[in-house]
mmCIF file of C-alpha atoms in Angstrom:
data_model
loop_
_atom_site.group_PDB
_atom_site.id
_atom_site.type_symbol
_atom_site.label_atom_id
_atom_site.label_comp_id
_atom_site.label_asym_id
_atom_site.label_seq_id
_atom_site.Cartn_x
_atom_site.Cartn_y
_atom_site.Cartn_z
ATOM 1 C CA MET A 47 -15.137 29.712 -22.124
ATOM 2 C CA ALA A 48 -13.734 33.202 -22.215
ATOM 3 C CA HIS A 49 -10.474 32.434 -23.957
ATOM 4 C CA ASP A 50 -11.738 30.091 -26.654
ATOM 5 C CA LEU A 51 -10.536 31.097 -30.099
ATOM 6 C CA TYR A 52 -13.304 29.164 -31.881
ATOM 7 C CA ARG A 53 -16.983 29.551 -31.193
ATOM 8 C CA ARG A 54 -18.695 26.833 -29.234
ATOM 9 C CA THR A 55 -21.298 25.066 -31.348
ATOM 10 C CA PRO A 56 -24.842 25.481 -30.032
ATOM 11 C CA PRO A 57 -27.190 22.479 -30.026
ATOM 12 C CA GLY A 58 -29.194 21.703 -33.142
ATOM 13 C CA GLN A 59 -26.355 21.905 -35.678
ATOM 14 C CA HIS A 60 -24.974 18.373 -35.792
ATOM 15 C CA PRO A 61 -26.518 14.909 -35.467
ATOM 16 C CA PRO A 62 -26.618 13.230 -32.063
ATOM 17 C CA ASN A 63 -23.980 10.526 -31.640
ATOM 18 C CA ARG A 64 -26.730 7.936 -31.310
ATOM 19 C CA PHE A 65 -29.590 7.952 -33.801
ATOM 20 C CA ASP A 66 -31.861 4.957 -33.539
ATOM 21 C CA GLY A 67 -32.768 4.894 -37.224
ATOM 22 C CA TYR A 68 -29.090 4.385 -38.081
ATOM 23 C CA LYS A 69 -28.396 1.032 -36.507
ATOM 24 C CA SER A 70 -24.603 1.108 -36.453
ATOM 25 C CA THR A 71 -24.668 4.051 -34.056
ATOM 26 C CA ALA A 72 -26.061 1.863 -31.243
ATOM 27 C CA SER A 73 -22.734 0.217 -30.410
ATOM 28 C CA ARG A 74 -20.479 2.997 -31.638
ATOM 29 C CA SER A 75 -21.712 6.046 -29.764
ATOM 30 C CA PRO A 76 -20.400 7.262 -26.415
ATOM 31 C CA THR A 77 -23.106 7.535 -23.775
ATOM 32 C CA ARG A 78 -21.243 9.776 -21.343
ATOM 33 C CA PRO A 79 -21.114 13.489 -22.080
ATOM 34 C CA ALA A 80 -17.912 14.712 -23.681
ATOM 35 C CA VAL A 81 -15.640 16.580 -21.270
ATOM 36 C CA VAL A 82 -15.655 20.251 -22.223
ATOM 37 C CA LEU A 83 -12.077 21.281 -22.852
ATOM 38 C CA PRO A 84 -10.838 24.872 -22.906
ATOM 39 C CA GLN A 85 -9.191 25.481 -26.270
ATOM 40 C CA THR A 86 -5.433 25.272 -25.788
ATOM 41 C CA LEU A 87 -2.687 25.330 -28.393
ATOM 42 C CA SER A 88 -3.499 21.672 -29.023
ATOM 43 C CA GLU A 89 -6.998 22.561 -30.203
ATOM 44 C CA ILE A 90 -6.369 25.854 -32.036
ATOM 45 C CA THR A 91 -3.566 24.403 -34.122
ATOM 46 C CA GLY A 92 -4.052 21.617 -36.618
ATOM 47 C CA PRO A 93 -2.792 20.172 -39.872
ATOM 48 C CA LEU A 94 -2.902 22.724 -42.673
ATOM 49 C CA ARG A 95 -1.297 20.388 -45.216
ATOM 50 C CA ARG A 96 0.346 23.409 -46.805
ATOM 51 C CA ASP A 97 3.247 21.393 -48.183
ATOM 52 C CA GLU A 98 0.972 18.812 -49.758
ATOM 53 C CA ARG A 99 1.427 18.963 -53.528
ATOM 54 C CA LEU A 100 -1.697 17.943 -55.396
ATOM 55 C CA GLY A 101 -1.493 16.186 -58.717
ATOM 56 C CA ALA A 102 -2.902 17.963 -61.774
ATOM 57 C CA GLN A 103 -5.842 15.560 -62.131
ATOM 58 C CA GLU A 104 -6.710 15.149 -58.478
ATOM 59 C CA ASN A 105 -9.739 17.432 -58.703
ATOM 60 C CA ASP A 106 -10.976 15.868 -61.966
ATOM 61 C CA LEU A 107 -12.261 12.403 -61.146
ATOM 62 C CA THR A 108 -13.115 11.786 -64.796
ATOM 63 C CA ARG A 109 -9.473 11.951 -65.908
ATOM 64 C CA GLN A 110 -7.650 9.827 -63.399
ATOM 65 C CA ARG A 111 -7.782 6.578 -65.374
ATOM 66 C CA MET A 112 -7.240 5.493 -68.962
ATOM 67 C CA GLY A 113 -10.669 6.503 -70.261
ATOM 68 C CA GLU A 114 -13.754 8.459 -69.299
ATOM 69 C CA PRO A 115 -16.008 6.970 -66.652
ATOM 70 C CA LEU A 116 -19.632 6.181 -67.414
ATOM 71 C CA GLY A 117 -22.287 8.455 -66.007
ATOM 72 C CA GLU A 118 -23.479 11.999 -65.966
ATOM 73 C CA ARG A 119 -20.504 14.379 -65.872
ATOM 74 C CA ILE A 120 -20.942 17.153 -63.295
ATOM 75 C CA VAL A 121 -19.052 20.087 -61.841
ATOM 76 C CA VAL A 122 -19.203 20.349 -58.051
ATOM 77 C CA HIS A 123 -17.933 23.632 -56.726
ATOM 78 C CA GLY A 124 -18.390 26.000 -53.836
ATOM 79 C CA ARG A 125 -16.645 27.901 -51.108
ATOM 80 C CA VAL A 126 -15.199 26.904 -47.776
ATOM 81 C CA VAL A 127 -16.132 29.650 -45.322
ATOM 82 C CA ASP A 128 -16.482 30.116 -41.580
ATOM 83 C CA GLU A 129 -19.612 31.023 -39.650
ATOM 84 C CA ALA A 130 -19.049 34.706 -40.311
ATOM 85 C CA GLY A 131 -18.834 34.052 -44.035
ATOM 86 C CA ARG A 132 -15.080 34.634 -44.129
ATOM 87 C CA PRO A 133 -13.239 32.420 -46.579
ATOM 88 C CA VAL A 134 -11.034 29.608 -45.330
ATOM 89 C CA PRO A 135 -8.220 30.217 -47.830
ATOM 90 C CA ASN A 136 -6.227 27.345 -49.305
ATOM 91 C CA ALA A 137 -8.268 24.721 -47.460
ATOM 92 C CA LEU A 138 -7.597 21.159 -48.541
ATOM 93 C CA VAL A 139 -10.863 19.515 -49.657
ATOM 94 C CA GLU A 140 -10.989 15.733 -50.004
ATOM 95 C CA ILE A 141 -13.907 13.847 -51.548
ATOM 96 C CA TRP A 142 -14.852 10.258 -52.280
ATOM 97 C CA GLN A 143 -17.927 8.668 -53.834
ATOM 98 C CA CYS A 144 -19.358 5.619 -55.567
ATOM 99 C CA ASN A 145 -19.637 5.336 -59.345
ATOM 100 C CA ALA A 146 -22.686 6.052 -61.498
ATOM 101 C CA ALA A 147 -24.014 2.553 -60.860
ATOM 102 C CA GLY A 148 -23.852 2.945 -57.091
ATOM 103 C CA ARG A 149 -20.693 0.910 -56.436
ATOM 104 C CA TYR A 150 -17.579 2.030 -54.571
ATOM 105 C CA HIS A 151 -14.138 1.100 -55.791
ATOM 106 C CA HIS A 152 -13.503 -0.534 -52.433
ATOM 107 C CA PRO A 153 -12.963 -4.212 -51.573
ATOM 108 C CA GLY A 154 -15.643 -4.058 -48.883
ATOM 109 C CA ASP A 155 -18.397 -2.987 -51.268
ATOM 110 C CA GLN A 156 -20.120 -6.126 -52.554
ATOM 111 C CA HIS A 157 -23.218 -4.453 -54.000
ATOM 112 C CA ASP A 158 -24.316 -6.238 -57.198
ATOM 113 C CA ALA A 159 -23.631 -3.311 -59.513
ATOM 114 C CA PRO A 160 -20.771 -2.962 -61.985
ATOM 115 C CA LEU A 161 -17.413 -1.469 -61.167
ATOM 116 C CA ASP A 162 -16.172 1.106 -63.645
ATOM 117 C CA PRO A 163 -12.479 0.617 -64.494
ATOM 118 C CA ASN A 164 -12.325 4.302 -65.363
ATOM 119 C CA PHE A 165 -13.599 5.547 -62.041
ATOM 120 C CA TYR A 166 -11.923 5.216 -58.660
ATOM 121 C CA GLY A 167 -13.993 7.929 -57.013
ATOM 122 C CA GLY A 168 -11.446 9.854 -54.945
ATOM 123 C CA GLY A 169 -10.305 13.439 -55.354
ATOM 124 C CA ARG A 170 -8.613 16.334 -53.650
ATOM 125 C CA ALA A 171 -8.650 20.050 -54.326
ATOM 126 C CA ARG A 172 -7.018 23.081 -52.787
ATOM 127 C CA ALA A 173 -9.344 26.019 -52.237
ATOM 128 C CA ASP A 174 -8.081 29.343 -53.546
ATOM 129 C CA ASP A 175 -7.521 32.534 -51.573
ATOM 130 C CA ASN A 176 -11.300 33.070 -51.438
ATOM 131 C CA GLY A 177 -12.018 29.564 -50.236
ATOM 132 C CA ALA A 178 -13.346 28.511 -53.655
ATOM 133 C CA TYR A 179 -12.872 24.893 -54.720
ATOM 134 C CA ARG A 180 -13.923 22.937 -57.805
ATOM 135 C CA PHE A 181 -14.202 19.285 -58.793
ATOM 136 C CA VAL A 182 -15.230 17.565 -62.012
ATOM 137 C CA THR A 183 -16.768 14.152 -61.415
ATOM 138 C CA ILE A 184 -19.763 12.026 -62.378
ATOM 139 C CA LYS A 185 -23.055 11.936 -60.525
ATOM 140 C CA PRO A 186 -22.939 9.069 -58.031
ATOM 141 C CA GLY A 187 -25.701 6.475 -58.028
ATOM 142 C CA ALA A 188 -27.961 5.423 -55.183
ATOM 143 C CA TYR A 189 -27.231 2.068 -53.586
ATOM 144 C CA PRO A 190 -28.891 -0.325 -51.162
ATOM 145 C CA TRP A 191 -27.517 -0.929 -47.679
ATOM 146 C CA GLY A 192 -28.505 -3.308 -44.953
ATOM 147 C CA ASN A 193 -29.672 -0.820 -42.358
ATOM 148 C CA HIS A 194 -33.373 -1.681 -42.656
ATOM 149 C CA LYS A 195 -35.773 -3.276 -45.122
ATOM 150 C CA ASN A 196 -35.305 -1.822 -48.619
ATOM 151 C CA ALA A 197 -32.853 0.813 -47.388
ATOM 152 C CA TRP A 198 -31.209 2.930 -50.116
ATOM 153 C CA ARG A 199 -28.640 5.651 -49.657
ATOM 154 C CA PRO A 200 -29.508 8.783 -51.622
ATOM 155 C CA ALA A 201 -26.785 9.830 -54.056
ATOM 156 C CA HIS A 202 -24.051 11.566 -52.093
ATOM 157 C CA ILE A 203 -20.430 12.685 -52.170
ATOM 158 C CA HIS A 204 -18.312 12.440 -49.012
ATOM 159 C CA PHE A 205 -16.343 15.563 -48.066
ATOM 160 C CA SER A 206 -13.429 15.860 -45.631
ATOM 161 C CA LEU A 207 -12.072 19.208 -44.406
ATOM 162 C CA PHE A 208 -9.426 20.179 -41.895
ATOM 163 C CA GLY A 209 -10.066 23.884 -41.630
ATOM 164 C CA PRO A 210 -7.536 25.953 -39.706
ATOM 165 C CA ALA A 211 -7.413 23.921 -36.486
ATOM 166 C CA PHE A 212 -7.939 20.575 -34.760
ATOM 167 C CA ALA A 213 -11.182 22.117 -33.459
ATOM 168 C CA THR A 214 -12.537 22.721 -36.975
ATOM 169 C CA ARG A 215 -12.102 19.204 -38.412
ATOM 170 C CA LEU A 216 -15.201 18.063 -40.324
ATOM 171 C CA ILE A 217 -16.277 15.062 -42.351
ATOM 172 C CA THR A 218 -19.671 15.337 -44.016
ATOM 173 C CA GLN A 219 -21.730 14.265 -47.038
ATOM 174 C CA MET A 220 -23.160 16.347 -49.869
ATOM 175 C CA TYR A 221 -26.547 15.381 -51.273
ATOM 176 C CA PHE A 222 -28.377 16.391 -54.442
ATOM 177 C CA PRO A 223 -31.387 18.702 -54.294
ATOM 178 C CA ASN A 224 -34.883 17.226 -54.169
ATOM 179 C CA ASP A 225 -33.707 13.613 -54.122
ATOM 180 C CA PRO A 226 -36.793 11.546 -53.172
ATOM 181 C CA LEU A 227 -34.594 9.143 -51.200
ATOM 182 C CA LEU A 228 -33.611 11.857 -48.715
ATOM 183 C CA ALA A 229 -36.909 11.442 -46.884
ATOM 184 C CA TYR A 230 -36.075 7.800 -46.136
ATOM 185 C CA ASP A 231 -32.385 8.093 -45.254
ATOM 186 C CA PRO A 232 -31.565 7.892 -41.523
ATOM 187 C CA ILE A 233 -28.048 9.273 -41.982
ATOM 188 C CA TYR A 234 -29.356 12.449 -43.618
ATOM 189 C CA ASN A 235 -32.266 12.626 -41.197
ATOM 190 C CA SER A 236 -30.003 12.225 -38.168
ATOM 191 C CA VAL A 237 -29.273 15.942 -38.611
ATOM 192 C CA PRO A 238 -31.745 18.223 -36.805
ATOM 193 C CA GLU A 239 -34.468 19.237 -39.216
ATOM 194 C CA ARG A 240 -33.637 22.911 -39.477
ATOM 195 C CA ALA A 241 -30.012 22.171 -40.374
ATOM 196 C CA ARG A 242 -30.531 19.333 -42.864
ATOM 197 C CA HIS A 243 -30.906 21.442 -45.949
ATOM 198 C CA ARG A 244 -27.305 22.628 -45.523
ATOM 199 C CA LEU A 245 -26.221 19.203 -46.749
ATOM 200 C CA GLN A 246 -28.003 19.643 -50.076
ATOM 201 C CA ALA A 247 -26.061 21.148 -52.943
ATOM 202 C CA ALA A 248 -27.865 23.726 -55.082
ATOM 203 C CA PHE A 249 -28.364 23.107 -58.775
ATOM 204 C CA ASP A 250 -26.317 25.840 -60.440
ATOM 205 C CA MET A 251 -27.520 26.684 -63.934
ATOM 206 C CA ASP A 252 -25.006 29.523 -64.199
ATOM 207 C CA GLY A 253 -22.125 27.173 -63.451
ATOM 208 C CA THR A 254 -23.271 24.662 -66.030
ATOM 209 C CA GLN A 255 -20.886 24.229 -68.935
ATOM 210 C CA PRO A 256 -22.921 24.107 -72.189
ATOM 211 C CA GLU A 257 -22.576 20.894 -74.197
ATOM 212 C CA TRP A 258 -20.451 19.416 -71.406
ATOM 213 C CA ALA A 259 -21.597 19.240 -67.778
ATOM 214 C CA LEU A 260 -24.269 20.320 -65.295
ATOM 215 C CA ALA A 261 -23.113 22.055 -62.143
ATOM 216 C CA TYR A 262 -23.910 21.876 -58.438
ATOM 217 C CA GLU A 263 -22.831 24.352 -55.812
ATOM 218 C CA PHE A 264 -21.994 23.247 -52.289
ATOM 219 C CA ASP A 265 -20.687 25.738 -49.763
ATOM 220 C CA ILE A 266 -19.125 24.357 -46.608
ATOM 221 C CA VAL A 267 -19.325 26.303 -43.370
ATOM 222 C CA LEU A 268 -16.737 25.498 -40.703
ATOM 223 C CA ARG A 269 -16.564 26.772 -37.131
ATOM 224 C CA GLY A 270 -15.574 30.414 -36.937
ATOM 225 C CA ARG A 271 -13.612 32.465 -34.462
ATOM 226 C CA ASN A 272 -15.100 34.272 -31.540
ATOM 227 C CA ALA A 273 -15.174 38.014 -31.938
ATOM 228 C CA THR A 274 -12.097 39.633 -30.453
ATOM 229 C CA PRO A 275 -12.581 42.414 -27.884
ATOM 230 C CA MET A 276 -11.664 44.893 -30.660
ATOM 231 C CA GLU A 277 -14.323 43.573 -33.006
ATOM 232 C CA ASN A 278 -17.174 43.479 -30.514
ATOM 233 C CA GLY A 279 -16.577 47.019 -29.369
ATOM 234 C CA HIS A 280 -15.416 46.301 -25.815
ATOM 235 C CA GLY A 281 -11.727 46.673 -26.530
ATOM 236 C CA MET B 383 -27.362 27.799 -48.179
ATOM 237 C CA ALA B 384 -24.613 29.161 -45.934
ATOM 238 C CA ASP B 385 -26.881 30.000 -43.021
ATOM 239 C CA GLY B 386 -25.124 27.925 -40.376
ATOM 240 C CA LEU B 387 -22.520 25.261 -39.804
ATOM 241 C CA THR B 388 -22.335 22.400 -42.238
ATOM 242 C CA PRO B 389 -23.541 19.402 -40.226
ATOM 243 C CA SER B 390 -21.315 16.403 -39.615
ATOM 244 C CA GLN B 391 -21.964 13.014 -41.234
ATOM 245 C CA THR B 392 -20.362 9.605 -40.883
ATOM 246 C CA ILE B 393 -17.225 8.748 -42.854
ATOM 247 C CA GLY B 394 -18.988 5.484 -43.806
ATOM 248 C CA PRO B 395 -17.280 2.169 -44.456
ATOM 249 C CA PHE B 396 -15.951 2.843 -47.951
ATOM 250 C CA TYR B 397 -13.712 5.839 -47.554
ATOM 251 C CA TRP B 398 -11.405 6.159 -50.475
ATOM 252 C CA GLY B 399 -8.106 4.265 -50.269
ATOM 253 C CA SER B 400 -6.090 7.354 -51.044
ATOM 254 C CA LEU B 401 -7.669 9.099 -48.098
ATOM 255 C CA VAL B 402 -5.199 6.908 -46.252
ATOM 256 C CA SER B 403 -2.497 5.955 -48.729
ATOM 257 C CA GLY B 404 -1.708 9.565 -49.590
ATOM 258 C CA TYR B 405 -0.812 10.196 -45.945
ATOM 259 C CA ARG B 406 1.795 9.068 -43.534
ATOM 260 C CA ALA B 407 1.532 6.928 -40.473
ATOM 261 C CA ASP B 408 5.278 7.494 -40.022
ATOM 262 C CA LEU B 409 5.420 11.134 -38.985
ATOM 263 C CA ALA B 410 9.092 11.600 -38.267
ATOM 264 C CA PRO B 411 11.623 11.108 -41.038
ATOM 265 C CA ALA B 412 15.304 10.690 -40.231
ATOM 266 C CA GLY B 413 16.803 13.786 -38.692
ATOM 267 C CA VAL B 414 13.754 14.847 -36.707
ATOM 268 C CA ALA B 415 14.748 15.444 -33.081
ATOM 269 C CA GLY B 416 13.277 13.512 -30.197
ATOM 270 C CA GLU B 417 12.631 10.093 -28.737
ATOM 271 C CA ARG B 418 11.253 7.706 -31.377
ATOM 272 C CA ILE B 419 8.026 6.035 -30.350
ATOM 273 C CA GLU B 420 5.476 3.688 -31.897
ATOM 274 C CA LEU B 421 1.770 3.855 -31.188
ATOM 275 C CA ALA B 422 -0.891 1.154 -31.504
ATOM 276 C CA LEU B 423 -4.416 2.519 -31.111
ATOM 277 C CA THR B 424 -7.174 -0.091 -31.060
ATOM 278 C CA LEU B 425 -10.839 0.714 -31.532
ATOM 279 C CA TYR B 426 -13.568 -1.237 -29.732
ATOM 280 C CA ASP B 427 -17.322 -0.808 -29.858
ATOM 281 C CA ALA B 428 -19.646 -0.738 -26.851
ATOM 282 C CA ASP B 429 -19.906 -4.539 -26.903
ATOM 283 C CA GLY B 430 -16.135 -4.961 -26.813
ATOM 284 C CA ALA B 431 -15.887 -6.024 -30.483
ATOM 285 C CA VAL B 432 -13.057 -4.527 -32.507
ATOM 286 C CA VAL B 433 -13.930 -1.820 -35.026
ATOM 287 C CA PRO B 434 -12.041 -2.828 -38.181
ATOM 288 C CA ASP B 435 -13.229 -0.019 -40.457
ATOM 289 C CA GLY B 436 -12.316 3.112 -38.510
ATOM 290 C CA LEU B 437 -9.956 5.913 -39.467
ATOM 291 C CA ILE B 438 -7.697 7.512 -36.868
ATOM 292 C CA GLU B 439 -5.821 10.793 -37.147
ATOM 293 C CA ILE B 440 -3.235 12.151 -34.755
ATOM 294 C CA TRP B 441 -1.974 15.710 -34.270
ATOM 295 C CA GLN B 442 0.909 16.585 -32.005
ATOM 296 C CA ALA B 443 3.657 19.008 -31.084
ATOM 297 C CA ASN B 444 7.268 18.152 -31.869
ATOM 298 C CA SER B 445 9.745 17.052 -29.230
ATOM 299 C CA HIS B 446 10.343 20.674 -28.237
ATOM 300 C CA GLY B 447 6.638 21.174 -27.577
ATOM 301 C CA ARG B 448 6.123 23.331 -30.673
ATOM 302 C CA TYR B 449 3.184 22.921 -33.030
ATOM 303 C CA ASN B 450 3.858 23.416 -36.728
ATOM 304 C CA HIS B 451 1.107 26.004 -37.105
ATOM 305 C CA PRO B 452 0.926 29.811 -37.287
ATOM 306 C CA GLU B 453 -1.022 30.030 -33.995
ATOM 307 C CA ASP B 454 2.022 28.684 -32.149
ATOM 308 C CA ARG B 455 4.210 31.786 -32.086
ATOM 309 C CA ARG B 456 6.612 30.696 -29.363
ATOM 310 C CA ASN B 457 10.317 30.851 -29.997
ATOM 311 C CA LEU B 458 10.912 27.100 -30.065
ATOM 312 C CA PRO B 459 12.500 25.062 -32.849
ATOM 313 C CA LEU B 460 10.480 23.621 -35.713
ATOM 314 C CA ASP B 461 11.767 20.391 -37.236
ATOM 315 C CA THR B 462 12.069 20.235 -41.005
ATOM 316 C CA GLY B 463 9.883 17.447 -42.320
ATOM 317 C CA PHE B 464 7.800 17.107 -39.172
ATOM 318 C CA GLU B 465 4.256 18.415 -39.516
ATOM 319 C CA GLY B 466 2.839 16.462 -36.579
ATOM 320 C CA PHE B 467 -0.097 14.984 -38.470
ATOM 321 C CA GLY B 468 -0.714 11.315 -39.154
ATOM 322 C CA ARG B 469 -3.605 9.320 -40.518
ATOM 323 C CA ALA B 470 -4.057 5.560 -40.560
ATOM 324 C CA SER B 471 -6.966 3.213 -40.925
ATOM 325 C CA ALA B 472 -7.615 0.429 -38.475
ATOM 326 C CA ASP B 473 -6.659 -3.074 -39.593
ATOM 327 C CA THR B 474 -8.825 -6.172 -39.182
ATOM 328 C CA SER B 475 -7.887 -6.244 -35.499
ATOM 329 C CA GLY B 476 -9.109 -2.684 -35.060
ATOM 330 C CA THR B 477 -5.592 -1.299 -34.658
ATOM 331 C CA ALA B 478 -4.064 1.752 -36.306
ATOM 332 C CA ARG B 479 -0.293 2.117 -35.960
ATOM 333 C CA PHE B 480 1.881 5.207 -36.028
ATOM 334 C CA ALA B 481 5.581 5.924 -35.708
ATOM 335 C CA THR B 482 6.493 9.357 -34.391
ATOM 336 C CA VAL B 483 8.451 11.184 -31.705
ATOM 337 C CA ARG B 484 7.365 11.758 -28.142
ATOM 338 C CA PRO B 485 5.865 15.248 -28.025
ATOM 339 C CA GLY B 486 7.146 17.957 -25.727
ATOM 340 C CA ARG B 487 4.974 19.921 -23.311
ATOM 341 C CA VAL B 488 2.685 22.695 -24.476
ATOM 342 C CA PRO B 489 1.284 25.525 -22.372
ATOM 343 C CA TRP B 490 -2.013 25.754 -20.546
ATOM 344 C CA PRO B 491 -3.852 29.023 -21.174
ATOM 345 C CA GLU B 492 -3.912 29.998 -17.502
ATOM 346 C CA GLY B 493 -0.212 29.291 -17.043
ATOM 347 C CA GLY B 494 1.912 26.211 -16.565
ATOM 348 C CA LEU B 495 2.373 23.330 -18.922
ATOM 349 C CA GLN B 496 0.294 20.366 -20.031
ATOM 350 C CA ALA B 497 1.682 16.839 -19.838
ATOM 351 C CA PRO B 498 2.931 15.450 -23.162
ATOM 352 C CA HIS B 499 -0.049 14.277 -25.179
ATOM 353 C CA ILE B 500 -1.207 13.407 -28.673
ATOM 354 C CA ASN B 501 -4.548 14.669 -30.000
ATOM 355 C CA ILE B 502 -6.715 12.032 -31.641
ATOM 356 C CA SER B 503 -9.662 12.163 -34.063
ATOM 357 C CA ILE B 504 -11.760 9.055 -34.691
ATOM 358 C CA PHE B 505 -14.060 8.441 -37.643
ATOM 359 C CA ALA B 506 -15.990 5.271 -38.491
ATOM 360 C CA ARG B 507 -19.182 3.870 -39.919
ATOM 361 C CA GLY B 508 -21.810 4.446 -37.236
ATOM 362 C CA VAL B 509 -19.927 7.465 -35.873
ATOM 363 C CA LEU B 510 -21.896 10.559 -36.889
ATOM 364 C CA ASN B 511 -19.577 13.133 -35.322
ATOM 365 C CA ARG B 512 -15.794 13.174 -35.116
ATOM 366 C CA LEU B 513 -14.771 11.803 -31.725
ATOM 367 C CA ALA B 514 -11.858 13.709 -30.179
ATOM 368 C CA THR B 515 -9.694 12.290 -27.439
ATOM 369 C CA ARG B 516 -6.085 12.414 -26.225
ATOM 370 C CA LEU B 517 -3.285 9.971 -25.588
ATOM 371 C CA TYR B 518 -1.083 10.478 -22.528
ATOM 372 C CA PHE B 519 1.942 8.407 -21.564
ATOM 373 C CA GLU B 520 1.600 6.241 -18.460
ATOM 374 C CA GLY B 521 4.301 6.928 -15.911
ATOM 375 C CA ASP B 522 5.057 10.439 -17.119
ATOM 376 C CA PRO B 523 5.761 12.561 -14.021
ATOM 377 C CA ALA B 524 3.867 15.492 -15.581
ATOM 378 C CA LEU B 525 0.568 13.591 -15.439
ATOM 379 C CA ALA B 526 0.086 14.459 -11.782
ATOM 380 C CA THR B 527 -0.272 18.159 -12.532
ATOM 381 C CA ASP B 528 -1.888 18.037 -15.980
ATOM 382 C CA PRO B 529 -4.784 20.518 -16.053
ATOM 383 C CA VAL B 530 -6.810 18.567 -18.641
ATOM 384 C CA LEU B 531 -6.662 15.327 -16.681
ATOM 385 C CA LYS B 532 -7.889 17.300 -13.665
ATOM 386 C CA LEU B 533 -11.094 17.981 -15.601
ATOM 387 C CA VAL B 534 -11.671 14.243 -15.987
ATOM 388 C CA ASP B 535 -13.339 11.974 -13.429
ATOM 389 C CA PRO B 536 -10.379 10.234 -11.705
ATOM 390 C CA ALA B 537 -12.028 6.848 -12.268
ATOM 391 C CA ARG B 538 -11.936 7.406 -16.034
ATOM 392 C CA ARG B 539 -8.495 8.987 -16.450
ATOM 393 C CA SER B 540 -6.881 5.653 -17.224
ATOM 394 C CA THR B 541 -8.853 5.523 -20.505
ATOM 395 C CA LEU B 542 -6.465 8.227 -21.789
ATOM 396 C CA LEU B 543 -3.213 6.561 -20.677
ATOM 397 C CA ALA B 544 -1.233 4.550 -23.187
ATOM 398 C CA THR B 545 0.889 1.771 -21.716
ATOM 399 C CA CYS B 546 4.216 0.595 -23.061
ATOM 400 C CA ASP B 547 4.164 -3.089 -24.026
ATOM 401 C CA ALA B 548 7.056 -5.563 -23.956
ATOM 402 C CA ALA B 549 8.047 -4.589 -27.493
ATOM 403 C CA GLY B 550 8.217 -0.919 -26.534
ATOM 404 C CA VAL B 551 5.020 0.043 -28.357
ATOM 405 C CA TRP B 552 2.683 2.519 -26.667
ATOM 406 C CA CYS B 553 -0.746 0.871 -26.744
ATOM 407 C CA LEU B 554 -4.066 2.615 -26.172
ATOM 408 C CA PRO B 555 -7.415 0.834 -26.391
ATOM 409 C CA ILE B 556 -10.163 3.259 -27.390
ATOM 410 C CA HIS B 557 -13.661 2.175 -26.402
ATOM 411 C CA LEU B 558 -16.455 3.953 -28.257
ATOM 412 C CA GLY B 559 -18.937 2.869 -25.591
ATOM 413 C CA GLY B 560 -19.566 0.330 -22.851
ATOM 414 C CA ASP B 561 -18.204 0.013 -19.301
ATOM 415 C CA ARG B 562 -14.730 1.106 -20.338
ATOM 416 C CA GLU B 563 -15.888 3.966 -22.551
ATOM 417 C CA THR B 564 -13.022 6.298 -23.411
ATOM 418 C CA VAL B 565 -13.162 9.909 -22.315
ATOM 419 C CA PHE B 566 -13.946 12.089 -25.319
ATOM 420 C CA PHE B 567 -13.552 15.848 -25.397
ATOM 421 C CA ASP B 568 -15.723 18.676 -26.626
ATOM 422 C CA CYS B 569 -13.233 21.257 -27.792
#
């Protein structure tokens, strides 16, 4: 559509709504095609959460309770950018995850693994002017789920981003590099093969803090703007 | 790594409590202009069962039809304390509730105005991509000329119309699949 501010996403980037290996999608996926909507003010605006004041410890999940949580302390950092590589400045980044034993601090999680009173598993960070964000947390554990026989979720951290508009809203999951469980996970594998690797963080030796924590880098790419007539040379 | 869009994944069943508790389902504090309304959005799966673990977000213009966002450069009033964003999780009956003001009309790119509407995002276990839809108000005279509704099969338009119940609450069932599947938008 000629007037769309944000680029239309070509096929092959996101999972299908229905993915047979992930059983819950069967009854929760629309079967009719989505109606293509020209981007109006309703779609090119969206919550920026600029007035949201974050607490000092919100991006350090190891310091939100009385003591230190059990597990392997890690730094997770990266940049929020658009498809052209431009930073999404001041983006609000929300994460949540299970503890090192593979258990969520959530009443619905009944997995037979210990809760950690020092780990609730939720955090928020505000990206800086260059889109850079940073969390300190512990490495989440793998856990079983009932999707199929002997199903285990690979270790992952959930990420939620608004971006600049309603059209750019994204919820995703970050995985750890070379996790052997990735090959068996239908949620990860619901993503078209050539795009899957974008969900894996990179081990970041340079970001590691000696004597303290390993580091992983996870860049998040949100929908970008269409070139303006000026930029593409036709203006 | 950054060689394309970051793919979408499900929110899962165990999204962090503060993902909800840190946000408001009551969007309009005292002093915000406009008609006060309550919304009850209920999620159903393709088999008609309620979806008790979903998360719903709403985004809307204020009563003057102005979005609180830099892309909306029109000379219309902004209301202090009204961002236009709300987030609530569904309860055991599949319902997420919001209190807000009835939005004003916003323009259509080719001219004219859209009918008052609220933009909706739906996330849930088993939902791999954010589902986007809209809520319109049944009986609104502007519905007849709304350019978005014109894009929708007339037989399915009613899936976007909230109805006002006896208690004055605007209710919208949202069906993720099945015979009454809601119209979702690709924006």
